[in-house]
Amino acid sequence: MVFDLDMIKSVYAAFPKRIAAARKAVGKPLTLTEKILYAHLSKGEASKAYDRGGSYVDFKPDRVAMQDATAQMALLQFMQAGRSQVAVPSTVHCDHLIQAEIGANKDLARAKDKNREVYDFLSSVSNKYGLGFWKPGAGIIHQVVLENYAFPGGMMIGTDSHTPNAGGLGMVAIGVGGADACDVMAGLPWELKFPKLIGVKLTGKLSGWTAAKDVILKVAGILTVKGGTGCIVEYFGEGARSLSATGKGTICNMGAEIGATTSIFGYDEKSEAYLRGTDRSEIADLANGIKEHLTGDGEVYASPEDYFDEIIEINLSELEPHINGPFTPDLAWPISKFAAAVKENNWPQKLEVGLIGSCTNSSYEDISRAASLAAQAVDKKLNAKSEFTITPGSEQVRFTVERDGFLGIFENMGGVVLANACGPCIGQWARHGAEKQEKNSIITSFNRNFAKRADGNPNTHSFVASPEIVTAMAIAGDLTFNPLTDTLTNEEGKQVKLEEPAGMELPTKGFAVEDAGYQAPAEDGSSVEVKVAPDSERLQLLEPFLPWEGTDLKGLKLLIKAKGKCTTDHISMAGPWLRYRGHLDNISNNLLIGAVNYYTEETNKVKNQLDGSYGEVPAVQRQYKLHNIGSVVVGDENYGEGSSREHAAMEPRFLGVRAILVKSFARIHETNLKKQGMLALTFDNPADYDLVQEDDSIDIVGLDHFSPGQSLTVVLNHRDGSKDEIKVNHTYNEGQIKWFQAGSALNLVKENAI
């Protein structure tokens, strides 16, 4: 048993009383989201919390989960916090640093050798401070969490933007930066602006080719990549109850792609079945004892328009399979219209690779349904026209689907089974030929498809679909193929049609595994030594950031004015840069190298105001730092969209950027900037973005009376001697202003620990 039964018993024991108190405080029936949030309030201020989207509220999460790429920096910060043990159950999962190239066994062996220093660090620091450690090969964090730690009514934070996957089991699970995780592990409350609520009512029932993935693909098309910002999405209705727990997890996982704080489903028979199927009957029994509290009140679902800020309704019986993309996960195409879109937009029709799995779609149900199509291909004498890869989500899933013959079926079709890790989904894919930068198409069952994300090639047109559709398209090798209506020519020259996929939510013989890959921490870690070599290229102990000088910031240089989409992948790329996630100085050499310079339309080329030359973004910023000159980054809408990686906030802070000024922020990134002592500012008038000139010297005025709700002034001093004064806004509360003044949130944590 790796889950924390005593902790869950404690949460459930307090749940009814807390819900009753919250219902009395707000005077209304409660949604499921509100019940869980109110049950985890740090100070019990339910009436204050009901001010949706207005007030920052302190919460006490039940647990913390971290993946290896972000855990390095989070634990390096925690080591400075002055605690001997983590205050809440916490785990580390080694899934991001395994590069896919040849196949599971060889790729995993190579990763263990290549990343030994990092794995040893994470293992030892987990052992010392009381964290559970999941070894490389154990699986992808979100699948492992769903199988072992997620529980209805709980609250978890995780250092990965797809942490909401656990919402499939009725948990409020939210992606955060490492500094937030550090605070919670240090015993401090976790702060969140109380979210608005979007209700998605699902009616009908899925059938045929349509899968749970198509629900979120449809929702992404409705809400776009920022339509869920500041909101929690709650799914309900008869259609919601008909979905498997892992299907619900898929939907919640990809809710990150609409900017949602998290997504959630209520506890029901499918949840209970999954808990029992994954050897957690004790939790199912406990949940059954308070099941009326693990879903929204009846009045809420009877009149949802009175309790949610926005309502979306989807009839699953009428929902078509969708394919989203390219280059953004919210460009949604019903499959009946996709072929025409391919031709009209001149996207590469030939499909080079189909990839299934990842944290989004790697459940037993996903694998079994895709395998049913692979088996048909073999039986109908169809040769897969595209390359095809399979990424199991966990060692438990991999072992079970191998036992049940599914992996063999894929291999018979020509598929390659990759390691139980993120792999191509996050750019950890040594794709041969990608360096040629040729225009091509791939299709995945992953969650993100930003340009260059999978293979580093900006000309790779990446599309997102369900594992079933991906498998069918890989068999056809043609993006204009519609498996619902079209036939294929087999090796005998006959026209054959793929039948609807079929699978099972849970294995009939139960899950099985020989070694799940879990390492429990030492009972007493006081004698465990955590080693970080002074000359390491991978790991570097942190130095505190300097506190605010106490004055307005003047004479700042414009580092870059980013044009258009600027995700965390643009700010701090993944792929080969994952090597340096524990070394702040080295990874800072990727700062904003993917952002498009507004003035030159190029990436990684900005003007150095010291000598008028053009250079790479990190090199120019290092020159400013050498001369003790601060700088400003200017950006467009939804700046920092995507991954939770706090490196995108720590790198500019480390190199001397003082402020990020944009039209709007993605939630996690804005919080990460605040945690690191940065100024995260937004244009009061978005059109003022156009006033910023390439040679500007910038002043930020009003910091001597920096206070919640009060705007600041930015002065743009132009090269010709003219200037523009513009009003800028912020969302800092009093506590967050103290982070800025202290130099970082961690500086305050250390002060309180002394």
mmCIF file with all atom_site columns, N, CA and C in Angstrom, residues 556-563 596-600 606-607 609 614 624 631-636 659-663 681-700 713-720 722-728:
data_model
loop_
_atom_site.group_PDB
_atom_site.id
_atom_site.type_symbol
_atom_site.label_atom_id
_atom_site.label_alt_id
_atom_site.label_comp_id
_atom_site.label_asym_id
_atom_site.label_entity_id
_atom_site.label_seq_id
_atom_site.pdbx_PDB_ins_code
_atom_site.Cartn_x
_atom_site.Cartn_y
_atom_site.Cartn_z
_atom_site.occupancy
_atom_site.B_iso_or_equiv
_atom_site.pdbx_formal_charge
_atom_site.auth_seq_id
_atom_site.auth_comp_id
_atom_site.auth_asym_id
_atom_site.auth_atom_id
_atom_site.pdbx_PDB_model_num
ATOM 1   N N  . LEU A 1 556 ? 15.662 50.723 -17.095 1.00 0.00 ? 556 LEU A N  1
ATOM 2   C CA . LEU A 1 556 ? 15.609 49.336 -17.541 1.00 0.00 ? 556 LEU A CA 1
ATOM 3   C C  . LEU A 1 556 ? 15.621 49.284 -19.072 1.00 0.00 ? 556 LEU A C  1
ATOM 4   N N  . LYS A 1 557 ? 16.245 48.278 -19.628 1.00 0.00 ? 557 LYS A N  1
ATOM 5   C CA . LYS A 1 557 ? 16.293 48.115 -21.081 1.00 0.00 ? 557 LYS A CA 1
ATOM 6   C C  . LYS A 1 557 ? 15.211 47.139 -21.539 1.00 0.00 ? 557 LYS A C  1
ATOM 7   N N  . LEU A 1 558 ? 14.692 47.354 -22.733 1.00 0.00 ? 558 LEU A N  1
ATOM 8   C CA . LEU A 1 558 ? 13.794 46.374 -23.327 1.00 0.00 ? 558 LEU A CA 1
ATOM 9   C C  . LEU A 1 558 ? 14.630 45.197 -23.802 1.00 0.00 ? 558 LEU A C  1
ATOM 10  N N  . LEU A 1 559 ? 14.364 44.004 -23.253 1.00 0.00 ? 559 LEU A N  1
ATOM 11  C CA . LEU A 1 559 ? 15.084 42.819 -23.713 1.00 0.00 ? 559 LEU A CA 1
ATOM 12  C C  . LEU A 1 559 ? 14.467 42.299 -25.004 1.00 0.00 ? 559 LEU A C  1
ATOM 13  N N  . ILE A 1 560 ? 13.161 42.075 -24.989 1.00 0.00 ? 560 ILE A N  1
ATOM 14  C CA . ILE A 1 560 ? 12.459 41.596 -26.176 1.00 0.00 ? 560 ILE A CA 1
ATOM 15  C C  . ILE A 1 560 ? 10.998 41.994 -26.081 1.00 0.00 ? 560 ILE A C  1
ATOM 16  N N  . LYS A 1 561 ? 10.439 42.333 -27.210 1.00 0.00 ? 561 LYS A N  1
ATOM 17  C CA . LYS A 1 561 ? 9.000  42.512 -27.337 1.00 0.00 ? 561 LYS A CA 1
ATOM 18  C C  . LYS A 1 561 ? 8.516  41.310 -28.124 1.00 0.00 ? 561 LYS A C  1
ATOM 19  N N  . ALA A 1 562 ? 7.945  40.336 -27.415 1.00 0.00 ? 562 ALA A N  1
ATOM 20  C CA . ALA A 1 562 ? 7.538  39.075 -28.027 1.00 0.00 ? 562 ALA A CA 1
ATOM 21  C C  . ALA A 1 562 ? 6.248  39.270 -28.811 1.00 0.00 ? 562 ALA A C  1
ATOM 22  N N  . LYS A 1 563 ? 6.206  38.680 -29.988 1.00 0.00 ? 563 LYS A N  1
ATOM 23  C CA . LYS A 1 563 ? 5.040  38.798 -30.854 1.00 0.00 ? 563 LYS A CA 1
ATOM 24  C C  . LYS A 1 563 ? 4.239  37.502 -30.846 1.00 0.00 ? 563 LYS A C  1
ATOM 25  N N  . VAL A 1 596 ? 9.292  35.061 -30.662 1.00 0.00 ? 596 VAL A N  1
ATOM 26  C CA . VAL A 1 596 ? 9.449  35.815 -31.909 1.00 0.00 ? 596 VAL A CA 1
ATOM 27  C C  . VAL A 1 596 ? 9.622  37.294 -31.580 1.00 0.00 ? 596 VAL A C  1
ATOM 28  N N  . ASN A 1 597 ? 10.726 37.875 -32.025 1.00 0.00 ? 597 ASN A N  1
ATOM 29  C CA . ASN A 1 597 ? 10.996 39.299 -31.821 1.00 0.00 ? 597 ASN A CA 1
ATOM 30  C C  . ASN A 1 597 ? 10.059 40.120 -32.706 1.00 0.00 ? 597 ASN A C  1
ATOM 31  N N  . TYR A 1 598 ? 9.285  40.974 -32.105 1.00 0.00 ? 598 TYR A N  1
ATOM 32  C CA . TYR A 1 598 ? 8.307  41.794 -32.826 1.00 0.00 ? 598 TYR A CA 1
ATOM 33  C C  . TYR A 1 598 ? 8.961  42.603 -33.945 1.00 0.00 ? 598 TYR A C  1
ATOM 34  N N  . TYR A 1 599 ? 10.181 43.069 -33.718 1.00 0.00 ? 599 TYR A N  1
ATOM 35  C CA . TYR A 1 599 ? 10.826 43.994 -34.659 1.00 0.00 ? 599 TYR A CA 1
ATOM 36  C C  . TYR A 1 599 ? 11.533 43.297 -35.818 1.00 0.00 ? 599 TYR A C  1
ATOM 37  N N  . THR A 1 600 ? 11.992 42.069 -35.614 1.00 0.00 ? 600 THR A N  1
ATOM 38  C CA . THR A 1 600 ? 12.760 41.389 -36.662 1.00 0.00 ? 600 THR A CA 1
ATOM 39  C C  . THR A 1 600 ? 12.040 40.175 -37.231 1.00 0.00 ? 600 THR A C  1
ATOM 40  N N  . VAL A 1 606 ? 17.924 39.627 -30.686 1.00 0.00 ? 606 VAL A N  1
ATOM 41  C CA . VAL A 1 606 ? 17.418 40.900 -30.170 1.00 0.00 ? 606 VAL A CA 1
ATOM 42  C C  . VAL A 1 606 ? 18.536 41.938 -30.172 1.00 0.00 ? 606 VAL A C  1
ATOM 43  N N  . LYS A 1 607 ? 18.124 43.180 -30.085 1.00 0.00 ? 607 LYS A N  1
ATOM 44  C CA . LYS A 1 607 ? 19.085 44.281 -30.107 1.00 0.00 ? 607 LYS A CA 1
ATOM 45  C C  . LYS A 1 607 ? 19.717 44.481 -28.737 1.00 0.00 ? 607 LYS A C  1
ATOM 46  N N  . GLN A 1 609 ? 21.264 47.059 -26.532 1.00 0.00 ? 609 GLN A N  1
ATOM 47  C CA . GLN A 1 609 ? 21.281 48.516 -26.478 1.00 0.00 ? 609 GLN A CA 1
ATOM 48  C C  . GLN A 1 609 ? 22.614 49.082 -26.009 1.00 0.00 ? 609 GLN A C  1
ATOM 49  N N  . TYR A 1 614 ? 23.126 42.968 -32.699 1.00 0.00 ? 614 TYR A N  1
ATOM 50  C CA . TYR A 1 614 ? 22.069 42.000 -32.443 1.00 0.00 ? 614 TYR A CA 1
ATOM 51  C C  . TYR A 1 614 ? 22.706 40.694 -31.975 1.00 0.00 ? 614 TYR A C  1
ATOM 52  N N  . TYR A 1 624 ? 23.623 42.757 -20.052 1.00 0.00 ? 624 TYR A N  1
ATOM 53  C CA . TYR A 1 624 ? 22.941 43.711 -19.180 1.00 0.00 ? 624 TYR A CA 1
ATOM 54  C C  . TYR A 1 624 ? 23.239 43.400 -17.712 1.00 0.00 ? 624 TYR A C  1
ATOM 55  N N  . SER A 1 631 ? 16.185 44.779 -16.945 1.00 0.00 ? 631 SER A N  1
ATOM 56  C CA . SER A 1 631 ? 15.488 44.801 -18.224 1.00 0.00 ? 631 SER A CA 1
ATOM 57  C C  . SER A 1 631 ? 14.028 44.438 -18.052 1.00 0.00 ? 631 SER A C  1
ATOM 58  N N  . VAL A 1 632 ? 13.285 44.585 -19.158 1.00 0.00 ? 632 VAL A N  1
ATOM 59  C CA . VAL A 1 632 ? 11.856 44.297 -19.185 1.00 0.00 ? 632 VAL A CA 1
ATOM 60  C C  . VAL A 1 632 ? 11.557 43.425 -20.405 1.00 0.00 ? 632 VAL A C  1
ATOM 61  N N  . VAL A 1 633 ? 10.683 42.451 -20.226 1.00 0.00 ? 633 VAL A N  1
ATOM 62  C CA . VAL A 1 633 ? 10.162 41.653 -21.332 1.00 0.00 ? 633 VAL A CA 1
ATOM 63  C C  . VAL A 1 633 ? 8.726  42.079 -21.570 1.00 0.00 ? 633 VAL A C  1
ATOM 64  N N  . VAL A 1 634 ? 8.389  42.352 -22.831 1.00 0.00 ? 634 VAL A N  1
ATOM 65  C CA . VAL A 1 634 ? 7.034  42.745 -23.191 1.00 0.00 ? 634 VAL A CA 1
ATOM 66  C C  . VAL A 1 634 ? 6.415  41.607 -24.007 1.00 0.00 ? 634 VAL A C  1
ATOM 67  N N  . GLY A 1 635 ? 5.163  41.272 -23.701 1.00 0.00 ? 635 GLY A N  1
ATOM 68  C CA . GLY A 1 635 ? 4.531  40.146 -24.378 1.00 0.00 ? 635 GLY A CA 1
ATOM 69  C C  . GLY A 1 635 ? 3.088  40.420 -24.760 1.00 0.00 ? 635 GLY A C  1
ATOM 70  N N  . ASP A 1 636 ? 2.500  39.444 -25.424 1.00 0.00 ? 636 ASP A N  1
ATOM 71  C CA . ASP A 1 636 ? 1.159  39.551 -26.001 1.00 0.00 ? 636 ASP A CA 1
ATOM 72  C C  . ASP A 1 636 ? 0.133  38.911 -25.058 1.00 0.00 ? 636 ASP A C  1
ATOM 73  N N  . ALA A 1 659 ? 10.921 42.882 -14.814 1.00 0.00 ? 659 ALA A N  1
ATOM 74  C CA . ALA A 1 659 ? 9.467  42.907 -14.986 1.00 0.00 ? 659 ALA A CA 1
ATOM 75  C C  . ALA A 1 659 ? 9.069  42.252 -16.304 1.00 0.00 ? 659 ALA A C  1
ATOM 76  N N  . ILE A 1 660 ? 7.881  41.631 -16.281 1.00 0.00 ? 660 ILE A N  1
ATOM 77  C CA . ILE A 1 660 ? 7.249  41.101 -17.485 1.00 0.00 ? 660 ILE A CA 1
ATOM 78  C C  . ILE A 1 660 ? 5.963  41.892 -17.679 1.00 0.00 ? 660 ILE A C  1
ATOM 79  N N  . LEU A 1 661 ? 5.852  42.596 -18.803 1.00 0.00 ? 661 LEU A N  1
ATOM 80  C CA . LEU A 1 661 ? 4.700  43.451 -19.087 1.00 0.00 ? 661 LEU A CA 1
ATOM 81  C C  . LEU A 1 661 ? 3.982  42.915 -20.317 1.00 0.00 ? 661 LEU A C  1
ATOM 82  N N  . VAL A 1 662 ? 2.737  42.479 -20.135 1.00 0.00 ? 662 VAL A N  1
ATOM 83  C CA . VAL A 1 662 ? 2.023  41.788 -21.215 1.00 0.00 ? 662 VAL A CA 1
ATOM 84  C C  . VAL A 1 662 ? 0.562  42.230 -21.267 1.00 0.00 ? 662 VAL A C  1
ATOM 85  N N  . LYS A 1 663 ? -0.115 41.766 -22.313 1.00 0.00 ? 663 LYS A N  1
ATOM 86  C CA . LYS A 1 663 ? -1.552 42.037 -22.416 1.00 0.00 ? 663 LYS A CA 1
ATOM 87  C C  . LYS A 1 663 ? -2.342 41.185 -21.428 1.00 0.00 ? 663 LYS A C  1
ATOM 88  N N  . LEU A 1 681 ? 3.155  42.424 -14.766 1.00 0.00 ? 681 LEU A N  1
ATOM 89  C CA . LEU A 1 681 ? 2.302  43.576 -15.013 1.00 0.00 ? 681 LEU A CA 1
ATOM 90  C C  . LEU A 1 681 ? 1.535  43.405 -16.318 1.00 0.00 ? 681 LEU A C  1
ATOM 91  N N  . THR A 1 682 ? 0.352  44.002 -16.373 1.00 0.00 ? 682 THR A N  1
ATOM 92  C CA . THR A 1 682 ? -0.452 43.960 -17.603 1.00 0.00 ? 682 THR A CA 1
ATOM 93  C C  . THR A 1 682 ? -0.803 45.375 -18.051 1.00 0.00 ? 682 THR A C  1
ATOM 94  N N  . PHE A 1 683 ? -0.860 45.569 -19.354 1.00 0.00 ? 683 PHE A N  1
ATOM 95  C CA . PHE A 1 683 ? -1.272 46.858 -19.909 1.00 0.00 ? 683 PHE A CA 1
ATOM 96  C C  . PHE A 1 683 ? -2.710 47.147 -19.504 1.00 0.00 ? 683 PHE A C  1
ATOM 97  N N  . ASP A 1 684 ? -2.966 48.326 -18.974 1.00 0.00 ? 684 ASP A N  1
ATOM 98  C CA . ASP A 1 684 ? -4.345 48.720 -18.720 1.00 0.00 ? 684 ASP A CA 1
ATOM 99  C C  . ASP A 1 684 ? -5.084 48.858 -20.040 1.00 0.00 ? 684 ASP A C  1
ATOM 100 N N  . ASN A 1 685 ? -4.404 49.410 -21.033 1.00 0.00 ? 685 ASN A N  1
ATOM 101 C CA . ASN A 1 685 ? -4.924 49.503 -22.394 1.00 0.00 ? 685 ASN A CA 1
ATOM 102 C C  . ASN A 1 685 ? -4.059 48.605 -23.274 1.00 0.00 ? 685 ASN A C  1
ATOM 103 N N  . PRO A 1 686 ? -4.579 47.453 -23.711 1.00 0.00 ? 686 PRO A N  1
ATOM 104 C CA . PRO A 1 686 ? -3.754 46.534 -24.505 1.00 0.00 ? 686 PRO A CA 1
ATOM 105 C C  . PRO A 1 686 ? -3.105 47.183 -25.721 1.00 0.00 ? 686 PRO A C  1
ATOM 106 N N  . ALA A 1 687 ? -3.709 48.243 -26.239 1.00 0.00 ? 687 ALA A N  1
ATOM 107 C CA . ALA A 1 687 ? -3.147 48.921 -27.407 1.00 0.00 ? 687 ALA A CA 1
ATOM 108 C C  . ALA A 1 687 ? -1.815 49.593 -27.090 1.00 0.00 ? 687 ALA A C  1
ATOM 109 N N  . ASP A 1 688 ? -1.513 49.804 -25.797 1.00 0.00 ? 688 ASP A N  1
ATOM 110 C CA . ASP A 1 688 ? -0.240 50.417 -25.417 1.00 0.00 ? 688 ASP A CA 1
ATOM 111 C C  . ASP A 1 688 ? 0.949  49.517 -25.740 1.00 0.00 ? 688 ASP A C  1
ATOM 112 N N  . TYR A 1 689 ? 0.672  48.245 -25.977 1.00 0.00 ? 689 TYR A N  1
ATOM 113 C CA . TYR A 1 689 ? 1.715  47.325 -26.455 1.00 0.00 ? 689 TYR A CA 1
ATOM 114 C C  . TYR A 1 689 ? 2.417  47.909 -27.676 1.00 0.00 ? 689 TYR A C  1
ATOM 115 N N  . ASP A 1 690 ? 1.642  48.599 -28.531 1.00 0.00 ? 690 ASP A N  1
ATOM 116 C CA . ASP A 1 690 ? 2.186  49.145 -29.774 1.00 0.00 ? 690 ASP A CA 1
ATOM 117 C C  . ASP A 1 690 ? 3.100  50.344 -29.531 1.00 0.00 ? 690 ASP A C  1
ATOM 118 N N  . LEU A 1 691 ? 3.042  50.941 -28.350 1.00 0.00 ? 691 LEU A N  1
ATOM 119 C CA . LEU A 1 691 ? 3.879  52.105 -28.051 1.00 0.00 ? 691 LEU A CA 1
ATOM 120 C C  . LEU A 1 691 ? 5.321  51.730 -27.736 1.00 0.00 ? 691 LEU A C  1
ATOM 121 N N  . VAL A 1 692 ? 5.542  50.482 -27.366 1.00 0.00 ? 692 VAL A N  1
ATOM 122 C CA . VAL A 1 692 ? 6.888  50.053 -26.960 1.00 0.00 ? 692 VAL A CA 1
ATOM 123 C C  . VAL A 1 692 ? 7.789  49.992 -28.185 1.00 0.00 ? 692 VAL A C  1
ATOM 124 N N  . GLN A 1 693 ? 8.948  50.692 -28.093 1.00 0.00 ? 693 GLN A N  1
ATOM 125 C CA . GLN A 1 693 ? 9.902  50.742 -29.195 1.00 0.00 ? 693 GLN A CA 1
ATOM 126 C C  . GLN A 1 693 ? 11.169 49.962 -28.851 1.00 0.00 ? 693 GLN A C  1
ATOM 127 N N  . GLU A 1 694 ? 11.881 49.569 -29.884 1.00 0.00 ? 694 GLU A N  1
ATOM 128 C CA . GLU A 1 694 ? 13.009 48.643 -29.731 1.00 0.00 ? 694 GLU A CA 1
ATOM 129 C C  . GLU A 1 694 ? 14.124 49.196 -28.858 1.00 0.00 ? 694 GLU A C  1
ATOM 130 N N  . ASP A 1 695 ? 14.349 50.520 -28.893 1.00 0.00 ? 695 ASP A N  1
ATOM 131 C CA . ASP A 1 695 ? 15.463 51.126 -28.149 1.00 0.00 ? 695 ASP A CA 1
ATOM 132 C C  . ASP A 1 695 ? 15.009 51.755 -26.840 1.00 0.00 ? 695 ASP A C  1
ATOM 133 N N  . ASP A 1 696 ? 13.842 51.404 -26.359 1.00 0.00 ? 696 ASP A N  1
ATOM 134 C CA . ASP A 1 696 ? 13.303 52.061 -25.171 1.00 0.00 ? 696 ASP A CA 1
ATOM 135 C C  . ASP A 1 696 ? 14.124 51.794 -23.919 1.00 0.00 ? 696 ASP A C  1
ATOM 136 N N  . SER A 1 697 ? 14.249 52.848 -23.122 1.00 0.00 ? 697 SER A N  1
ATOM 137 C CA . SER A 1 697 ? 14.701 52.736 -21.737 1.00 0.00 ? 697 SER A CA 1
ATOM 138 C C  . SER A 1 697 ? 13.445 52.907 -20.888 1.00 0.00 ? 697 SER A C  1
ATOM 139 N N  . ILE A 1 698 ? 13.246 52.026 -19.933 1.00 0.00 ? 698 ILE A N  1
ATOM 140 C CA . ILE A 1 698 ? 11.940 51.922 -19.275 1.00 0.00 ? 698 ILE A CA 1
ATOM 141 C C  . ILE A 1 698 ? 12.046 52.171 -17.772 1.00 0.00 ? 698 ILE A C  1
ATOM 142 N N  . ASP A 1 699 ? 11.122 52.976 -17.251 1.00 0.00 ? 699 ASP A N  1
ATOM 143 C CA . ASP A 1 699 ? 11.018 53.222 -15.806 1.00 0.00 ? 699 ASP A CA 1
ATOM 144 C C  . ASP A 1 699 ? 9.705  52.632 -15.296 1.00 0.00 ? 699 ASP A C  1
ATOM 145 N N  . ILE A 1 700 ? 9.744  52.068 -14.110 1.00 0.00 ? 700 ILE A N  1
ATOM 146 C CA . ILE A 1 700 ? 8.526  51.582 -13.449 1.00 0.00 ? 700 ILE A CA 1
ATOM 147 C C  . ILE A 1 700 ? 8.350  52.410 -12.190 1.00 0.00 ? 700 ILE A C  1
ATOM 148 N N  . THR A 1 713 ? 2.807  52.978 -12.915 1.00 0.00 ? 713 THR A N  1
ATOM 149 C CA . THR A 1 713 ? 3.061  53.716 -14.146 1.00 0.00 ? 713 THR A CA 1
ATOM 150 C C  . THR A 1 713 ? 4.347  53.226 -14.782 1.00 0.00 ? 713 THR A C  1
ATOM 151 N N  . VAL A 1 714 ? 4.302  52.980 -16.061 1.00 0.00 ? 714 VAL A N  1
ATOM 152 C CA . VAL A 1 714 ? 5.498  52.633 -16.823 1.00 0.00 ? 714 VAL A CA 1
ATOM 153 C C  . VAL A 1 714 ? 5.792  53.787 -17.780 1.00 0.00 ? 714 VAL A C  1
ATOM 154 N N  . VAL A 1 715 ? 7.040  54.256 -17.738 1.00 0.00 ? 715 VAL A N  1
ATOM 155 C CA . VAL A 1 715 ? 7.480  55.338 -18.614 1.00 0.00 ? 715 VAL A CA 1
ATOM 156 C C  . VAL A 1 715 ? 8.374  54.742 -19.695 1.00 0.00 ? 715 VAL A C  1
ATOM 157 N N  . LEU A 1 716 ? 7.959  54.918 -20.937 1.00 0.00 ? 716 LEU A N  1
ATOM 158 C CA . LEU A 1 716 ? 8.738  54.454 -22.081 1.00 0.00 ? 716 LEU A CA 1
ATOM 159 C C  . LEU A 1 716 ? 9.547  55.634 -22.609 1.00 0.00 ? 716 LEU A C  1
ATOM 160 N N  . ASN A 1 717 ? 10.832 55.630 -22.337 1.00 0.00 ? 717 ASN A N  1
ATOM 161 C CA . ASN A 1 717 ? 11.726 56.698 -22.783 1.00 0.00 ? 717 ASN A CA 1
ATOM 162 C C  . ASN A 1 717 ? 12.305 56.296 -24.135 1.00 0.00 ? 717 ASN A C  1
ATOM 163 N N  . HIS A 1 718 ? 11.857 56.976 -25.183 1.00 0.00 ? 718 HIS A N  1
ATOM 164 C CA . HIS A 1 718 ? 12.247 56.607 -26.534 1.00 0.00 ? 718 HIS A CA 1
ATOM 165 C C  . HIS A 1 718 ? 13.590 57.221 -26.912 1.00 0.00 ? 718 HIS A C  1
ATOM 166 N N  . ARG A 1 719 ? 14.209 56.657 -27.902 1.00 0.00 ? 719 ARG A N  1
ATOM 167 C CA . ARG A 1 719 ? 15.551 57.069 -28.308 1.00 0.00 ? 719 ARG A CA 1
ATOM 168 C C  . ARG A 1 719 ? 15.573 58.514 -28.809 1.00 0.00 ? 719 ARG A C  1
ATOM 169 N N  . ASP A 1 720 ? 14.469 58.978 -29.399 1.00 0.00 ? 720 ASP A N  1
ATOM 170 C CA . ASP A 1 720 ? 14.443 60.344 -29.937 1.00 0.00 ? 720 ASP A CA 1
ATOM 171 C C  . ASP A 1 720 ? 14.181 61.400 -28.884 1.00 0.00 ? 720 ASP A C  1
ATOM 172 N N  . SER A 1 722 ? 11.544 61.541 -26.870 1.00 0.00 ? 722 SER A N  1
ATOM 173 C CA . SER A 1 722 ? 10.137 61.576 -26.477 1.00 0.00 ? 722 SER A CA 1
ATOM 174 C C  . SER A 1 722 ? 9.847  60.444 -25.503 1.00 0.00 ? 722 SER A C  1
ATOM 175 N N  . LYS A 1 723 ? 8.677  60.472 -24.915 1.00 0.00 ? 723 LYS A N  1
ATOM 176 C CA . LYS A 1 723 ? 8.319  59.401 -23.989 1.00 0.00 ? 723 LYS A CA 1
ATOM 177 C C  . LYS A 1 723 ? 6.814  59.221 -23.940 1.00 0.00 ? 723 LYS A C  1
ATOM 178 N N  . ASP A 1 724 ? 6.423  58.038 -23.513 1.00 0.00 ? 724 ASP A N  1
ATOM 179 C CA . ASP A 1 724 ? 5.018  57.720 -23.276 1.00 0.00 ? 724 ASP A CA 1
ATOM 180 C C  . ASP A 1 724 ? 4.874  57.203 -21.859 1.00 0.00 ? 724 ASP A C  1
ATOM 181 N N  . GLU A 1 725 ? 3.897  57.730 -21.141 1.00 0.00 ? 725 GLU A N  1
ATOM 182 C CA . GLU A 1 725 ? 3.579  57.214 -19.809 1.00 0.00 ? 725 GLU A CA 1
ATOM 183 C C  . GLU A 1 725 ? 2.304  56.384 -19.925 1.00 0.00 ? 725 GLU A C  1
ATOM 184 N N  . ILE A 1 726 ? 2.379  55.137 -19.475 1.00 0.00 ? 726 ILE A N  1
ATOM 185 C CA . ILE A 1 726 ? 1.221  54.252 -19.596 1.00 0.00 ? 726 ILE A CA 1
ATOM 186 C C  . ILE A 1 726 ? 0.858  53.657 -18.237 1.00 0.00 ? 726 ILE A C  1
ATOM 187 N N  . LYS A 1 727 ? -0.404 53.395 -18.085 1.00 0.00 ? 727 LYS A N  1
ATOM 188 C CA . LYS A 1 727 ? -0.922 52.781 -16.863 1.00 0.00 ? 727 LYS A CA 1
ATOM 189 C C  . LYS A 1 727 ? -0.830 51.270 -16.982 1.00 0.00 ? 727 LYS A C  1
ATOM 190 N N  . VAL A 1 728 ? -0.300 50.630 -15.953 1.00 0.00 ? 728 VAL A N  1
ATOM 191 C CA . VAL A 1 728 ? -0.211 49.166 -15.945 1.00 0.00 ? 728 VAL A CA 1
ATOM 192 C C  . VAL A 1 728 ? -0.851 48.627 -14.672 1.00 0.00 ? 728 VAL A C  1
#
